[in-house]
Structure formats: structure tokens, C-alpha cells
Short mmCIF file of N, CA and C in Angstrom, two decimals:
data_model
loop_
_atom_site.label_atom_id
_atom_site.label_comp_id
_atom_site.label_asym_id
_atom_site.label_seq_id
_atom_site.Cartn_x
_atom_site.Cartn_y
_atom_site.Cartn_z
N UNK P 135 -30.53 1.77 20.68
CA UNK P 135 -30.88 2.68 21.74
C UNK P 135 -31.31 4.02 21.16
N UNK P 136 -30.61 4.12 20.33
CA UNK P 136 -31.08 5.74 19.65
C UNK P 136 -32.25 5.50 18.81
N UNK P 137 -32.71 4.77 17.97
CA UNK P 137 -33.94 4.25 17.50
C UNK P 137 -34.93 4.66 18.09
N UNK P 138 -34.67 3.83 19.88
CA UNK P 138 -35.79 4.18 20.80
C UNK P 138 -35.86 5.46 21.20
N UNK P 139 -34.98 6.16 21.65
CA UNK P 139 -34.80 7.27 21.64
C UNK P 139 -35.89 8.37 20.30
N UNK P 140 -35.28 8.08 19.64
CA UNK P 140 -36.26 8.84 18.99
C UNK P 140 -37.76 8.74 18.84
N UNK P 141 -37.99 7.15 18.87
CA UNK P 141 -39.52 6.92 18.66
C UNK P 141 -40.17 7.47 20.06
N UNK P 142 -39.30 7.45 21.33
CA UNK P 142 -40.44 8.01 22.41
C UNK P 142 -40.36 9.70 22.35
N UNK P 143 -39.29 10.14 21.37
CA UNK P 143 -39.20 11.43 21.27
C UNK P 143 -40.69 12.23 20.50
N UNK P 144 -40.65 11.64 19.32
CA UNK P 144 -41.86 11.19 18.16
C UNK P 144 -43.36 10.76 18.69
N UNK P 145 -43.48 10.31 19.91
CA UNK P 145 -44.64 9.73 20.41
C UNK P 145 -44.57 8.23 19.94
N UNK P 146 -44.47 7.99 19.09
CA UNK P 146 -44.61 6.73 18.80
C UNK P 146 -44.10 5.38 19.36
N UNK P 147 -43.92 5.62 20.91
CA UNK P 147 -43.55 4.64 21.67
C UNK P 147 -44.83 4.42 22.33
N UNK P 148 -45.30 2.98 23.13
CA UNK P 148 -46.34 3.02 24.07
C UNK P 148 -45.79 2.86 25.71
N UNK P 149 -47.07 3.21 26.42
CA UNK P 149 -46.53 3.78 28.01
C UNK P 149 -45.72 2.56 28.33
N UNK P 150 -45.91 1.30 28.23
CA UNK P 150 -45.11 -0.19 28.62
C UNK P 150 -44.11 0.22 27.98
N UNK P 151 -43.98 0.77 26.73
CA UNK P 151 -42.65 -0.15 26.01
C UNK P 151 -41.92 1.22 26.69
N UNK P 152 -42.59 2.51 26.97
CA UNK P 152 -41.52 4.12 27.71
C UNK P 152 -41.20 3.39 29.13
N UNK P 153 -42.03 2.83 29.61
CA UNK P 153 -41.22 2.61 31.23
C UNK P 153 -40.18 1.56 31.12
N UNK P 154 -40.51 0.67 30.16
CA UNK P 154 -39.09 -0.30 30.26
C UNK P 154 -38.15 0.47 29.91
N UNK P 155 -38.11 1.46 28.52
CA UNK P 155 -37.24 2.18 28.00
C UNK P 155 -36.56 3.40 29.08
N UNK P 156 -37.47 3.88 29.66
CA UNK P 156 -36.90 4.80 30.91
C UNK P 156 -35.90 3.86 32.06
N UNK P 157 -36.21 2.57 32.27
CA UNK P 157 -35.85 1.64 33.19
C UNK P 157 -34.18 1.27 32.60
N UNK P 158 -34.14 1.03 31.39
CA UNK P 158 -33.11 0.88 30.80
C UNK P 158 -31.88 2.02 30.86
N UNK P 159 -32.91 3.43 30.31
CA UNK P 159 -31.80 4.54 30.30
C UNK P 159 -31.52 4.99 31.59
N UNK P 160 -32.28 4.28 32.86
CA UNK P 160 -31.38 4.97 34.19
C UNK P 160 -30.23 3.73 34.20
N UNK P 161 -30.06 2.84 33.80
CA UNK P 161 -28.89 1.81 34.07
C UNK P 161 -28.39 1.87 33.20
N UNK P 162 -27.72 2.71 32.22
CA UNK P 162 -26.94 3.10 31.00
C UNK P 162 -26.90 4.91 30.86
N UNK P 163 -25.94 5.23 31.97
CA UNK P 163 -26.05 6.29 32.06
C UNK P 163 -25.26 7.26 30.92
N UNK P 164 -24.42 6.51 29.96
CA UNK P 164 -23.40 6.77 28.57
C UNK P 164 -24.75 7.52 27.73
N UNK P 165 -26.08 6.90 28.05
CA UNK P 165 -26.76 7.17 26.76
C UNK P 165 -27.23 8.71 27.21
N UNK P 166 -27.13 9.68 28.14
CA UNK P 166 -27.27 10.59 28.27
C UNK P 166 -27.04 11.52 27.40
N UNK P 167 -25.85 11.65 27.08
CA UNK P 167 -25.49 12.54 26.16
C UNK P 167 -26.40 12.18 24.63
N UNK P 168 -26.95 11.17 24.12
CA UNK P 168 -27.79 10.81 22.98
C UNK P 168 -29.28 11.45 23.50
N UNK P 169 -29.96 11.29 24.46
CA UNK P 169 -30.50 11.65 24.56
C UNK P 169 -30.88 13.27 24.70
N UNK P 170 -29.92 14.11 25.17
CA UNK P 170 -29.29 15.69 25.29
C UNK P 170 -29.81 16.22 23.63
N UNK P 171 -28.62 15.27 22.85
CA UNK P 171 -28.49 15.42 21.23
C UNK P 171 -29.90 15.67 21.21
N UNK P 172 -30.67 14.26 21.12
CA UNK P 172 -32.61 13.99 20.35
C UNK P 172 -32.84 15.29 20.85
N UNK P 173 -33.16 15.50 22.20
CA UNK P 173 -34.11 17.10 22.64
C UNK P 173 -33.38 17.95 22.23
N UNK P 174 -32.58 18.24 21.78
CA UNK P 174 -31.68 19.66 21.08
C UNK P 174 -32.32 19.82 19.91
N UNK P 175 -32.18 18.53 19.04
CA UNK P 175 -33.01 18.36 17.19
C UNK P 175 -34.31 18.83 17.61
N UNK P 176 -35.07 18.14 18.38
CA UNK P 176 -36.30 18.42 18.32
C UNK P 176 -36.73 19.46 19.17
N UNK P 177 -35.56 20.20 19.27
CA UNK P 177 -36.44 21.75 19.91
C UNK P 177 -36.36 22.47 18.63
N UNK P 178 -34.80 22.24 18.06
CA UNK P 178 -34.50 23.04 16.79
C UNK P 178 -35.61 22.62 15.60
N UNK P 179 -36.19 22.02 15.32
CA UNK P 179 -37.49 21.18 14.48
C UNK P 179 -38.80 22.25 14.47
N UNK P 180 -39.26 22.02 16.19
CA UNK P 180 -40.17 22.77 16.50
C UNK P 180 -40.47 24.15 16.66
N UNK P 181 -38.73 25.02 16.91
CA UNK P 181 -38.76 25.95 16.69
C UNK P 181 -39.27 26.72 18.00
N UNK P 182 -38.64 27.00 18.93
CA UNK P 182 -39.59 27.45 19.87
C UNK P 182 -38.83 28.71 20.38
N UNK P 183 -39.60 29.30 21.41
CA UNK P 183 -39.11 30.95 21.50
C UNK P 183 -37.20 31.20 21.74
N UNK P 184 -37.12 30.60 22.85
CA UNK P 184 -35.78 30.55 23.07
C UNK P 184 -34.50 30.56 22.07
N UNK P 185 -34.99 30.20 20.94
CA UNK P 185 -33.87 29.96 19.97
C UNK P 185 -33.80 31.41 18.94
N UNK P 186 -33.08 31.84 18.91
CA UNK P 186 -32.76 32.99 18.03
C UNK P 186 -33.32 33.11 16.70
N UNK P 187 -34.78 34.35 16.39
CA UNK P 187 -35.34 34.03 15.35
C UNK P 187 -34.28 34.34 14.25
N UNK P 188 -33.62 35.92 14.72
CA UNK P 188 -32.68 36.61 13.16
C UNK P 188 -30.96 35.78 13.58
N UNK P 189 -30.81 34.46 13.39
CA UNK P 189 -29.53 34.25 13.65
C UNK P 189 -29.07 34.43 11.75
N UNK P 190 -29.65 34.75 11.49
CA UNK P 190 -28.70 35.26 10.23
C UNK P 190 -28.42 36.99 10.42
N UNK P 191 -29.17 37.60 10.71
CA UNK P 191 -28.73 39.04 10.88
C UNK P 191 -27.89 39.17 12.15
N UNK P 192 -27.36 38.24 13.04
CA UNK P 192 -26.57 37.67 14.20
C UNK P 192 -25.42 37.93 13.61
N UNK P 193 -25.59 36.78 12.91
CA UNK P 193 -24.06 35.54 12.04
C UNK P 193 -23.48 37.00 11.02
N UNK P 194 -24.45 37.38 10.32
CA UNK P 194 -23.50 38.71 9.54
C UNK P 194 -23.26 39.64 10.62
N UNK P 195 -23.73 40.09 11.56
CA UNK P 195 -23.14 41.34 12.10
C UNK P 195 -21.45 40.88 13.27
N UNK P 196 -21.98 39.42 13.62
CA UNK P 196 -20.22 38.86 14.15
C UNK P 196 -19.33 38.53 13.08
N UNK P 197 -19.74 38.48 11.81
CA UNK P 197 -18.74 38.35 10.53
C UNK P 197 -18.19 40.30 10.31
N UNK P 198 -18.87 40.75 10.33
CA UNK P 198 -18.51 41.97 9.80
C UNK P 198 -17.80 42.94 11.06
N UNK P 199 -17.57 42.07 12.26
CA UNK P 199 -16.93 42.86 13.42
C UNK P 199 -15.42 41.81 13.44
N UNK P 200 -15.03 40.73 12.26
CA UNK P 200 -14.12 40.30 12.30
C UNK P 200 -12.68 40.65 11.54
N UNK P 201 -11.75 41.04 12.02
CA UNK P 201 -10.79 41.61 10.82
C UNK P 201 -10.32 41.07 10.05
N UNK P 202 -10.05 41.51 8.86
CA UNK P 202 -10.09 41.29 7.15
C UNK P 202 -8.89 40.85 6.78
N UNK P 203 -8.28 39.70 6.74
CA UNK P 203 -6.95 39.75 6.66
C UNK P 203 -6.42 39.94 4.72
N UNK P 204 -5.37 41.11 4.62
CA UNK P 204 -5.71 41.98 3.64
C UNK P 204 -5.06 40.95 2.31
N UNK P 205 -3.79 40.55 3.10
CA UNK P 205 -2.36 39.33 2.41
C UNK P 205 -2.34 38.55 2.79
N UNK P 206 -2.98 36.96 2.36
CA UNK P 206 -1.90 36.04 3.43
C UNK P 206 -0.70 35.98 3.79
N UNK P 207 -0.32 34.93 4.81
CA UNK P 207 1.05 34.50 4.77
C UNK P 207 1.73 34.08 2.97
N UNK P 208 2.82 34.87 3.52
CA UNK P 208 4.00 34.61 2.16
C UNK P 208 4.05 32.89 2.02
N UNK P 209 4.30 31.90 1.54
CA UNK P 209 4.42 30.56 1.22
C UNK P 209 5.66 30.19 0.54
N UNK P 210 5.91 31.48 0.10
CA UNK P 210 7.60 31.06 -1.42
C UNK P 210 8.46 30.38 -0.40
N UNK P 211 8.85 31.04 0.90
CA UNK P 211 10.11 30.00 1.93
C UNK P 211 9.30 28.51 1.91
N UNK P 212 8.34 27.99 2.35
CA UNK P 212 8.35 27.22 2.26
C UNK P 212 8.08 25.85 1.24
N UNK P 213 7.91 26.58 -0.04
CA UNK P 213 8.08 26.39 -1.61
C UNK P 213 9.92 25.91 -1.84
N UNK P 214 10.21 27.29 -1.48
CA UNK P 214 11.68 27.09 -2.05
C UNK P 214 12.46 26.19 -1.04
N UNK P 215 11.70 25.86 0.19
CA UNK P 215 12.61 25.45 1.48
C UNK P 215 12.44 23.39 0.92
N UNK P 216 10.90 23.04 0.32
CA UNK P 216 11.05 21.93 0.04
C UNK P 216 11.48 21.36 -1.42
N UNK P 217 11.70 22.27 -2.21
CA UNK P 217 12.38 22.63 -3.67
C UNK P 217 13.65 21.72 -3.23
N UNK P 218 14.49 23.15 -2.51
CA UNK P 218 15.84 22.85 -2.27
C UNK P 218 16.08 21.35 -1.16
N UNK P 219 15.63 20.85 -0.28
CA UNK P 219 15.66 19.45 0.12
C UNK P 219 15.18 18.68 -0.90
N UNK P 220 14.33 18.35 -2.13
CA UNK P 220 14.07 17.30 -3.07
C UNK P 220 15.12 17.73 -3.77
N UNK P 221 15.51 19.29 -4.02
CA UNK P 221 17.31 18.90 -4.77
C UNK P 221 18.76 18.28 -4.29
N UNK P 222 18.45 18.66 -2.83
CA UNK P 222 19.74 18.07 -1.94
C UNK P 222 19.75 16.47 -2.11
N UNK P 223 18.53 15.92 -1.87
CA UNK P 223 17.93 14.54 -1.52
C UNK P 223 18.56 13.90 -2.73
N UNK P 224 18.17 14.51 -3.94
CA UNK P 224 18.40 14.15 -5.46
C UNK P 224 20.13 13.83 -5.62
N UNK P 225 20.32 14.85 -5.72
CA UNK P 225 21.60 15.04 -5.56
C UNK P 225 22.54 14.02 -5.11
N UNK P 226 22.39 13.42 -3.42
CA UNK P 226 22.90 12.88 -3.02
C UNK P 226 22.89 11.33 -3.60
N UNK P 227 21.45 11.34 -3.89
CA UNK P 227 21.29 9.78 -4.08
C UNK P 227 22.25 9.53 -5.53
N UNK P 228 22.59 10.81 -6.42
CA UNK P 228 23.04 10.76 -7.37
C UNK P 228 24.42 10.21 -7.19
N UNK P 229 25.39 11.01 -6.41
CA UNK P 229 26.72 10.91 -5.79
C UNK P 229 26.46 9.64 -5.35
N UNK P 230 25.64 8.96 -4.39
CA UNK P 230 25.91 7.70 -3.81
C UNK P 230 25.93 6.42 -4.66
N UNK P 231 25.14 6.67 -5.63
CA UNK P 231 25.36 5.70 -6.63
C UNK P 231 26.58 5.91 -7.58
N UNK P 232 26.83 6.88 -7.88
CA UNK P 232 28.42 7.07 -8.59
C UNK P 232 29.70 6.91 -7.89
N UNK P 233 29.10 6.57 -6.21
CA UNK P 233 30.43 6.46 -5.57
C UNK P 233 30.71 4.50 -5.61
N UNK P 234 29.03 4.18 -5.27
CA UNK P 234 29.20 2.93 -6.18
C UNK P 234 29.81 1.61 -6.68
N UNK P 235 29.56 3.03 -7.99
CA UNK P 235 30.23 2.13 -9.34
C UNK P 235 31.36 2.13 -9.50
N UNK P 236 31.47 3.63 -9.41
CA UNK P 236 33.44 3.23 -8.53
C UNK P 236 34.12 2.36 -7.59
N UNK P 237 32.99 2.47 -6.92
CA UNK P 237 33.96 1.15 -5.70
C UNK P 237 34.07 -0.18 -6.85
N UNK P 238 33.04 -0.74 -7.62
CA UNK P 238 33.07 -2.06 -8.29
C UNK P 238 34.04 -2.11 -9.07
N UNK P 239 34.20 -0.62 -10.40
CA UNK P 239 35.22 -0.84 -11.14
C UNK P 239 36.53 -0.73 -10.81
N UNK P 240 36.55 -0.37 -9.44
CA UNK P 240 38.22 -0.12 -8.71
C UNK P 240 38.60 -1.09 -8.29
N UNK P 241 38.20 -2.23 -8.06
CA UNK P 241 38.59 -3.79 -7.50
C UNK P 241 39.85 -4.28 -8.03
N UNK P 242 41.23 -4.47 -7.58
CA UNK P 242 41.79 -4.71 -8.10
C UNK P 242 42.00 -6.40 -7.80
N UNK P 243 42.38 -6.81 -9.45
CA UNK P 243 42.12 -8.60 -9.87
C UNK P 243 43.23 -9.15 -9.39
N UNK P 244 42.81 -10.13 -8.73
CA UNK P 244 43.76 -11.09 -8.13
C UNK P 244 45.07 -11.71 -9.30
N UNK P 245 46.32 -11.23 -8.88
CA UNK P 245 47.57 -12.16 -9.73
C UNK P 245 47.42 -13.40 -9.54
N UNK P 246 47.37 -14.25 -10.70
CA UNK P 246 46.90 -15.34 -10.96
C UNK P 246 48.44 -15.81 -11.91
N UNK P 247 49.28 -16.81 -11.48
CA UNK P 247 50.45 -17.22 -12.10
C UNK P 247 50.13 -18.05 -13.44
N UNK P 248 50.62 -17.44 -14.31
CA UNK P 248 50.39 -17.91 -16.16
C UNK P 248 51.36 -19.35 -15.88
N UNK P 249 50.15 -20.27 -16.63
CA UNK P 249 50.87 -21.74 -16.49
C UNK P 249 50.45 -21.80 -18.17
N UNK P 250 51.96 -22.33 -18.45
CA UNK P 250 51.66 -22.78 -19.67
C UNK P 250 50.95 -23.89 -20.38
N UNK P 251 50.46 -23.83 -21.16
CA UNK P 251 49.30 -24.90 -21.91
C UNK P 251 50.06 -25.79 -22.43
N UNK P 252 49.90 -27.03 -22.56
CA UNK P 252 50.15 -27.79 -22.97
C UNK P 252 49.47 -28.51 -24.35
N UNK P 253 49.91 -29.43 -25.58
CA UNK P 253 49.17 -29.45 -26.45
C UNK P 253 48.42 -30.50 -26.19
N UNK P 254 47.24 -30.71 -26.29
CA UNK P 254 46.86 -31.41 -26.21
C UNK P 254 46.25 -32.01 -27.61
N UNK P 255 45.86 -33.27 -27.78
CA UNK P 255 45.80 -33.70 -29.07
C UNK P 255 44.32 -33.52 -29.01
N UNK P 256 43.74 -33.46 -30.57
CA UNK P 256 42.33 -33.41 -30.52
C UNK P 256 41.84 -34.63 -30.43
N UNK P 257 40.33 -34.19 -30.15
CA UNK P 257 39.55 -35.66 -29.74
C UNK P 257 39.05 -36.31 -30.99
N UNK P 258 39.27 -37.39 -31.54
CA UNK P 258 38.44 -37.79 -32.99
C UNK P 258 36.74 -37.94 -32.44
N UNK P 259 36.34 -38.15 -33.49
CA UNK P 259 34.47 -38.39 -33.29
C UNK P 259 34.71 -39.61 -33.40
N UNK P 260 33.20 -40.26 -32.49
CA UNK P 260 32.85 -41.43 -32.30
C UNK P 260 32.37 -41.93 -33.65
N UNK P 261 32.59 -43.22 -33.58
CA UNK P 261 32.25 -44.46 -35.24
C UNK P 261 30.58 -44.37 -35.06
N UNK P 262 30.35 -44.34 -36.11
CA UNK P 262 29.02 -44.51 -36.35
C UNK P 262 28.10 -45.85 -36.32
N UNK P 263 29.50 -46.65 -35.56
CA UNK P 263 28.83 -48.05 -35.34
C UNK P 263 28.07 -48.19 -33.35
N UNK P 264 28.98 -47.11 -33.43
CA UNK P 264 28.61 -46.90 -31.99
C UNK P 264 27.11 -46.94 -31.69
N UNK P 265 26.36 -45.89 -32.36
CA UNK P 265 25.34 -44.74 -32.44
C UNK P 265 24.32 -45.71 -31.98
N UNK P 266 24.20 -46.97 -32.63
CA UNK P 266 22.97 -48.05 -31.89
C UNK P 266 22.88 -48.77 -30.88
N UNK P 267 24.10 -48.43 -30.68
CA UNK P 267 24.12 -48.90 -28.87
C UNK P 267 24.17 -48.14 -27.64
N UNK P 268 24.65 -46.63 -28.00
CA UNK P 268 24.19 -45.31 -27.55
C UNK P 268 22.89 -45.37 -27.16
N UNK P 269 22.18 -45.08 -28.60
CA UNK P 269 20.89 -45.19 -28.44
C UNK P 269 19.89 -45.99 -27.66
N UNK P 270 20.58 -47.30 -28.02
CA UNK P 270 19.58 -48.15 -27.13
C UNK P 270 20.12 -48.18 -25.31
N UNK P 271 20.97 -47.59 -24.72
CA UNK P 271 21.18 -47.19 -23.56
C UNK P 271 21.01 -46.13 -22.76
N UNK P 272 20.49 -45.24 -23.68
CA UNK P 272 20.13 -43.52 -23.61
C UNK P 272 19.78 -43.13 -22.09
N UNK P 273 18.69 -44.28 -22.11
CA UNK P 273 17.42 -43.95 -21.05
C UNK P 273 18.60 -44.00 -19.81
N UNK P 274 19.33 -44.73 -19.59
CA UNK P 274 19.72 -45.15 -18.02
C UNK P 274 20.96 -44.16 -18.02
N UNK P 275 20.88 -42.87 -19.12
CA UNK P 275 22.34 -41.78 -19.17
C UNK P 275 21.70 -41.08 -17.83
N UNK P 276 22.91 -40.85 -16.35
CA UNK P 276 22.38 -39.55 -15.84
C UNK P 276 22.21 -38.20 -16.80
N UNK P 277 22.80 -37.97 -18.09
CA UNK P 277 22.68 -36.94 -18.38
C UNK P 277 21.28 -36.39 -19.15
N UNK P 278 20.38 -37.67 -19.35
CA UNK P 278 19.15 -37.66 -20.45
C UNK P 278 18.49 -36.32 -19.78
N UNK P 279 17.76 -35.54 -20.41
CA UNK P 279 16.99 -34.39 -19.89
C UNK P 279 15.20 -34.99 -19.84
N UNK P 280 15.34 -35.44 -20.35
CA UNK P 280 13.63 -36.14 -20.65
C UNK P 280 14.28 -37.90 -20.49
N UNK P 281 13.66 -37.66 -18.60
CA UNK P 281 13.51 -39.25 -18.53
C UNK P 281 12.71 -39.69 -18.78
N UNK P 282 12.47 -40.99 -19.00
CA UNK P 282 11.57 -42.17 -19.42
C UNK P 282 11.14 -41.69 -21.09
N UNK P 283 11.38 -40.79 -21.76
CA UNK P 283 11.25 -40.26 -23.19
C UNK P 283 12.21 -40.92 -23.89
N UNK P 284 13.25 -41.09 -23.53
CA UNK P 284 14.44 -41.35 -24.04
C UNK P 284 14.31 -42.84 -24.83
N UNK P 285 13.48 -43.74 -24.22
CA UNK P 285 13.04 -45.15 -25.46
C UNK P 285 12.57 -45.40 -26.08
N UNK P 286 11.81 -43.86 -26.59
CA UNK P 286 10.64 -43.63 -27.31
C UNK P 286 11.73 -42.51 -28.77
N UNK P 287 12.67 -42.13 -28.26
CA UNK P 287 13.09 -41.61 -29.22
C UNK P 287 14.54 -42.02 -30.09
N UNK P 288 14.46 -42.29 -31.31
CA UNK P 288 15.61 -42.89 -32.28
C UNK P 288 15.68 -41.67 -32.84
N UNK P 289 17.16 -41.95 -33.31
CA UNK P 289 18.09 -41.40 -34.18
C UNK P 289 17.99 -41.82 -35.84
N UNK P 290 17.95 -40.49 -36.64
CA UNK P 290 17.93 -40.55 -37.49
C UNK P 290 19.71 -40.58 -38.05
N UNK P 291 20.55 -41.42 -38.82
CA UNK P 291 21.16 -40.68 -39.44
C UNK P 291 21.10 -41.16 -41.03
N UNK P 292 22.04 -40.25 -41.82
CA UNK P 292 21.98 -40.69 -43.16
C UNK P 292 23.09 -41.76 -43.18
N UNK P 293 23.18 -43.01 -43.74
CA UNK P 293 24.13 -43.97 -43.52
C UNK P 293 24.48 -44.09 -45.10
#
């Protein structure tokens, strides 16, 4: 819409394609304000009496009737005001974690009644006659870590 807008602004629209285009912008009355905009540019373009030739000797004489502000606003309160909350903030999170680790290392351990041990005898090692029948049963151990590997791999020992 603004496209057209400009080309019938430009001339470069023809009388058919302006009356459909006029036909359009009375049943889209939103595009008003676009159209307001285009004739504003293109007065400012063309330059015509109405528009203020010295708006620079304007623009300085309403600058120079404006007062001078000599100091800004002070800023240190609100320097020192967010200083001191990132130290409070700090701070706390510091304490909350040291309160913590205290709670964990203060746990006191459950009394647990001392039963005496008994001796038990040690275990001897298995015969080395065993070892080939181990081996050849490996595969069907729930404990093998590498199933189906297990028939593929023998034992070396020195005999």
C-alpha cells in the first residue's frame, strides 16, 4: 500500500491504476495516516513557502532561551546505595552457606551396638585343576561382563 502510495505521489501511477488505488484507500481508512506521512515528505522535498526557511536560526535562538543546567544530579547515593546491597547480598549468601556446612558436620551418628567378630578361618585358593572347567563355563556366569566374548577368551596360566 505504501509503494502505491508513493508512486501516485511521484506521478508514476496511471489514471486506471489512481482510481482503483483511490477506490481502495476509501475502504481502508487505517491507511490515512500513511498517506498524511507521503504529503508531509513531499512537501518537505519540494520545499515550499509555508515551511520555515531560517529553522536553524529558529532552533538556536529556542536553544539559547533554555536554562543551562550548571551540575548535574549528584549519583554517589546511588553508587554507594547499590555498592552496599551487592555487599549485603554477598555477605549473606556467605553466612548461608557456612550455616550449611554446619548443619552437615553437626549430625550426630547413630549408636550402633559393637558385636564382636568372630574368627573366621581363611578361604584357601581354588586347584588349578579347576581353571578348565571354569573356563569352559564362563559364558553362562551371570557375572561375565562381556557376554557372548567369554568363548572366545582362554586363560593363560604357567603350569
Amino acid at each position: 500500500m505504501k509503494q502505491e502510495i508513493s508512486a501516485l505521489m511521484d506521478g508514476e501511477m496511471y489514471e486506471d491504476q489512481a482510481d482503483i488505488f483511490f477506490d481502495k484507500l476509501k475502504r481502508h481508512p487505517d491507511t490515512h495516516q500513511d498517506w498524511t506521512t507521503y504529503h508531509l515528505i513531499g512537501d518537505a522535498l519540494r520545499q515550499p513557502d509555508h515551511l520555515c526557511k531560517n529553522f536553524g536560526q529558529s532552533f538556536h535562538e529556542r536553544l539559547q532561551a533554555e536554562p543551562t543546567v550548571f551540575a548535574p544530579h549528584n549519583r554517589t547515593s546511588q553508587r554507594v546505595r547499590n555498592f552496599a546491597l551487592s555487599a549485603v547480598a554477598s555477605v549473606m549468601a556467605l553466612a548461608l552457606v557456612a550455616w550449611l556446612s554446619l548443619q552437615v558436620g553437626s549430625e550426630p551418628t547413630p549408636q550402633i551396638a559393637a558385636i564382636p567378630q568372630e574368627n573366621v578361618a581363611a578361604v584357601r585358593p581354588a586347584s588349578a585343576q579347576n581353571d578348565d572347567y571354569l573356563m569352559a563355563h564362563q559364558e553362562f556366569s551371570p557375572s561375565a561382563e562381556v557376554h557372548g566374548a567369554a568363548s572366545y577368551i582362554h586363560a593363560v596360566a604357567g603350569k
